[in-house]
């Protein structure tokens, strides 16, 4: 289990994440819903060791991992798919994917894992020799997810994976994420796209100005008056 306990993130005087408690089990899909600037990216970056945790703890299977450097966290099974994807346009699909297999825990399984990625994303297999900068936004997002899978994570953190994608592509991507979850990986997704992410998540949290203001199963949140008011335009 990945667990955040009263976690704080500060940028100078600005408190971006103000004491959040979030948990994700392996094989579970959990979404954090929040508007622009609510602190969603900061939560994921703190878990991945890319911004410092000012207070509170992060634990993985009850072992504290707070403050560990990013490469150690990758080796312990945490992978981030950043907003903007962080892939290398002037390399092919397969080259990008193989870059993801650098952690020690993943190296020996590289060929098996790439076969698994191609099974989940057949389109990447068809295009494995294509330069990534020539691909559509949806395909590039698949490369980013596939590359993170190459590190053999137990927990995959996804920063607004639907951003900038057409609705039909977003649906395909969430269906692919459902297959990733079936391999036993826990997914923590931050999103503004409430309807589709709740449709594919087990549980969710509401994040407003760095604080968790609500949580529940996807069904509960979908029917919650505050969620409907804040994100779904009333009723
Ligand atoms: P978005 O959807 O716009 O990315 P978000 O919910 O992911 O928003 P964060 O990116 O986590 O929000 O930002 C939370 C707050 O922290 C914002 O007010 C933002 O301006 C501020 N912030 C984020 N990164 C930094 C930084 N490196 N230095 C200073 N302030 C930052």
XYZ file of C-alpha atoms and ligand atoms in Angstrom:
266
model
C 0.000 0.000 0.000
C 1.098 3.554 -0.773
C 0.105 5.893 2.024
C 0.408 9.656 2.533
C 0.011 10.822 6.081
C -0.536 14.531 6.749
C 1.770 15.410 3.885
C 2.741 19.051 3.308
C 4.474 20.614 0.307
C 5.708 24.203 0.423
C 7.188 26.469 -2.213
C 8.800 29.221 -0.152
C 5.950 30.646 1.905
C 3.283 29.129 -0.289
C 1.672 26.002 1.137
C 0.681 24.034 -1.977
C -0.312 20.786 -0.200
C -1.693 21.193 3.275
C -1.750 17.943 5.242
C -3.195 15.353 2.876
C -4.022 11.745 3.758
C -4.312 9.481 0.738
C -3.924 5.727 0.352
C -3.757 3.422 -2.664
C -3.656 -0.375 -2.648
C -1.954 -2.445 -5.334
C -4.460 -3.209 -8.078
C -6.619 -0.227 -7.155
C -7.422 2.896 -9.202
C -7.664 6.079 -7.131
C -8.268 9.544 -8.530
C -7.554 12.940 -6.970
C -9.879 15.555 -8.434
C -8.974 19.204 -8.287
C -9.035 22.425 -10.266
C -5.995 24.238 -11.665
C -3.561 25.055 -8.903
C -5.248 22.842 -6.285
C -1.952 21.044 -5.657
C -2.486 17.861 -7.674
C 0.900 17.835 -9.439
C 2.663 18.731 -6.215
C 1.253 15.621 -4.521
C 2.538 13.333 -7.273
C 5.916 15.079 -7.487
C 6.362 14.747 -3.723
C 5.602 11.004 -3.849
C 8.070 10.599 -6.729
C 10.812 12.512 -4.886
C 10.807 15.445 -7.260
C 9.807 18.114 -4.746
C 10.616 18.018 -1.028
C 8.035 16.942 1.527
C 7.843 19.734 4.120
C 6.071 17.639 6.750
C 4.186 14.372 7.184
C 5.132 10.960 5.870
C 4.882 8.798 2.784
C 5.086 5.043 3.232
C 5.217 2.070 0.928
C 3.994 -1.216 2.396
C 4.350 0.427 5.830
C 8.018 1.368 5.241
C 8.733 5.127 5.321
C 10.014 6.460 1.980
C 9.690 10.193 2.727
C 12.618 12.196 1.373
C 14.141 9.417 -0.709
C 15.694 10.559 -4.009
C 13.721 9.949 -7.194
C 15.925 7.152 -8.560
C 15.608 5.164 -5.333
C 11.853 5.538 -5.406
C 11.767 4.239 -8.979
C 13.731 1.241 -7.770
C 11.193 0.680 -5.016
C 8.387 0.554 -7.525
C 7.056 4.084 -7.917
C 6.756 5.502 -11.441
C 5.487 8.935 -12.463
C 3.927 9.779 -15.822
C 4.393 13.551 -15.682
C 2.080 16.170 -17.145
C 3.507 16.856 -20.608
C 4.650 13.218 -20.690
C 8.432 13.716 -20.573
C 9.141 11.524 -23.566
C 11.894 12.101 -26.126
C 10.477 13.124 -29.497
C 13.611 12.427 -31.526
C 13.748 8.821 -30.431
C 11.584 5.938 -31.598
C 8.755 4.401 -29.604
C 10.844 1.374 -28.728
C 13.881 3.460 -27.728
C 11.688 5.531 -25.409
C 10.167 2.415 -23.876
C 13.538 0.772 -23.286
C 14.770 3.902 -21.494
C 12.154 3.139 -18.846
C 13.785 -0.189 -17.991
C 16.909 1.306 -16.403
C 16.086 0.619 -12.707
C 17.763 -2.517 -11.353
C 14.387 -4.087 -10.531
C 13.383 -3.880 -14.204
C 16.543 -4.657 -16.209
C 16.278 -8.425 -16.216
C 12.656 -8.319 -17.354
C 13.019 -5.768 -20.157
C 11.939 -8.018 -23.043
C 9.015 -9.538 -21.138
C 7.806 -6.145 -19.992
C 8.015 -4.634 -23.454
C 5.917 -7.552 -24.751
C 3.361 -6.774 -22.025
C 3.341 -3.069 -22.979
C 2.815 -3.955 -26.652
C 0.002 -6.300 -25.653
C -1.770 -3.489 -23.782
C -0.973 -0.884 -26.467
C -0.975 -2.736 -29.837
C -0.649 0.614 -31.590
C 2.782 1.107 -30.054
C 3.844 -2.263 -31.419
C 2.687 -1.255 -34.909
C 4.668 1.955 -34.597
C 7.659 0.833 -32.627
C 10.183 2.277 -35.096
C 8.380 5.609 -35.500
C 9.829 8.805 -34.066
C 7.676 9.895 -31.171
C 7.481 13.558 -32.243
C 5.564 12.482 -35.361
C 2.842 10.763 -33.317
C -0.549 12.011 -32.100
C -1.078 13.259 -28.556
C -2.915 10.073 -27.599
C -0.133 7.868 -28.959
C 2.477 9.950 -27.128
C 0.521 9.504 -23.895
C 0.580 5.735 -24.491
C 4.365 5.899 -24.946
C 4.667 7.795 -21.661
C 2.523 5.236 -19.821
C 4.354 2.357 -21.484
C 7.710 3.794 -20.545
C 6.643 4.099 -16.908
C 5.454 0.476 -17.003
C 8.917 -0.570 -18.180
C 10.271 0.218 -14.701
C 7.979 -2.548 -13.344
C 6.196 -0.271 -10.887
C 3.907 -1.350 -8.082
C 2.387 2.127 -8.162
C 1.920 4.287 -11.223
C 1.288 8.012 -10.685
C -0.405 9.774 -13.601
C -0.541 13.572 -13.844
C -3.623 14.609 -15.857
C -3.271 11.885 -18.469
C -6.380 13.088 -20.333
C -5.084 16.635 -20.832
C -5.319 17.797 -24.434
C -6.722 14.517 -25.759
C -9.961 14.069 -27.723
C -12.753 12.399 -25.690
C -12.641 9.144 -27.668
C -8.883 8.861 -27.140
C -9.348 9.562 -23.424
C -11.787 6.625 -23.272
C -9.269 4.327 -24.998
C -6.524 5.446 -22.635
C -8.601 4.723 -19.525
C -9.490 1.295 -20.938
C -5.761 0.618 -21.367
C -5.164 1.810 -17.785
C -7.773 -0.710 -16.631
C -5.587 -3.423 -18.183
C -2.520 -2.008 -16.445
C -4.386 -2.253 -13.144
C -5.221 -5.884 -13.848
C -1.494 -6.645 -13.810
C -1.614 -5.722 -10.093
C -0.319 -2.154 -10.323
C -1.963 0.514 -8.130
C -2.853 3.694 -10.033
C -2.980 7.161 -8.499
C -4.368 9.545 -11.080
C -4.797 13.300 -10.685
C -7.384 14.770 -13.002
C -9.695 17.646 -13.763
C -11.720 15.426 -16.066
C -14.155 14.296 -13.381
C -16.717 12.234 -15.243
C -14.426 9.934 -17.127
C -11.906 9.499 -14.343
C -14.611 8.582 -11.803
C -16.076 6.151 -14.309
C -12.767 4.274 -14.318
C -11.660 4.705 -10.708
C -12.580 2.710 -7.602
C -12.302 5.640 -5.225
C -11.466 9.302 -5.238
C -10.545 12.366 -3.236
C -11.449 16.009 -3.754
C -8.595 18.459 -3.461
C -9.245 22.160 -2.971
C -6.468 24.678 -2.258
C -4.123 21.924 -1.075
C -6.608 20.211 1.248
C -8.677 17.071 0.884
C -12.271 18.229 1.216
C -14.040 14.991 0.379
C -13.505 11.344 -0.440
C -15.482 8.243 -1.279
C -16.130 5.560 -3.818
C -16.543 6.729 -7.385
C -20.309 6.220 -7.167
C -20.515 8.232 -3.966
C -18.503 11.085 -5.447
C -20.459 11.070 -8.686
C -23.658 11.566 -6.685
C -22.163 14.012 -4.190
C -23.734 17.453 -4.290
C -20.418 19.232 -3.649
C -18.699 17.391 -6.495
C -21.559 18.047 -8.838
C -21.558 21.697 -7.888
C -17.779 22.195 -8.109
C -17.034 20.086 -11.167
C -20.098 19.041 -13.058
C -21.979 22.314 -13.347
C -24.655 21.846 -10.677
C -27.562 19.356 -10.205
P -2.413 22.340 -12.558
O -3.573 21.503 -12.945
O -2.549 23.760 -13.020
O -1.081 21.723 -12.851
P -2.200 21.474 -9.841
O -3.442 21.137 -9.111
O -1.395 20.339 -10.376
O -2.522 22.489 -10.977
P 0.233 22.340 -8.604
O 0.960 22.395 -9.890
O 0.543 21.275 -7.651
O -1.331 22.341 -8.860
O 0.416 23.755 -7.889
C -0.169 24.049 -6.623
C 0.202 25.468 -6.224
O 1.619 25.554 -6.005
C -0.104 26.518 -7.282
O -0.540 27.676 -6.609
C 1.197 26.734 -7.985
O 1.282 28.040 -8.491
C 2.206 26.525 -6.870
N 3.470 25.971 -7.373
C 3.618 24.820 -8.071
N 4.922 24.613 -8.358
C 5.609 25.653 -7.843
C 6.988 26.018 -7.801
N 7.921 25.244 -8.346
N 7.311 27.173 -7.172
C 6.363 27.949 -6.602
N 5.056 27.667 -6.594
C 4.668 26.526 -7.204
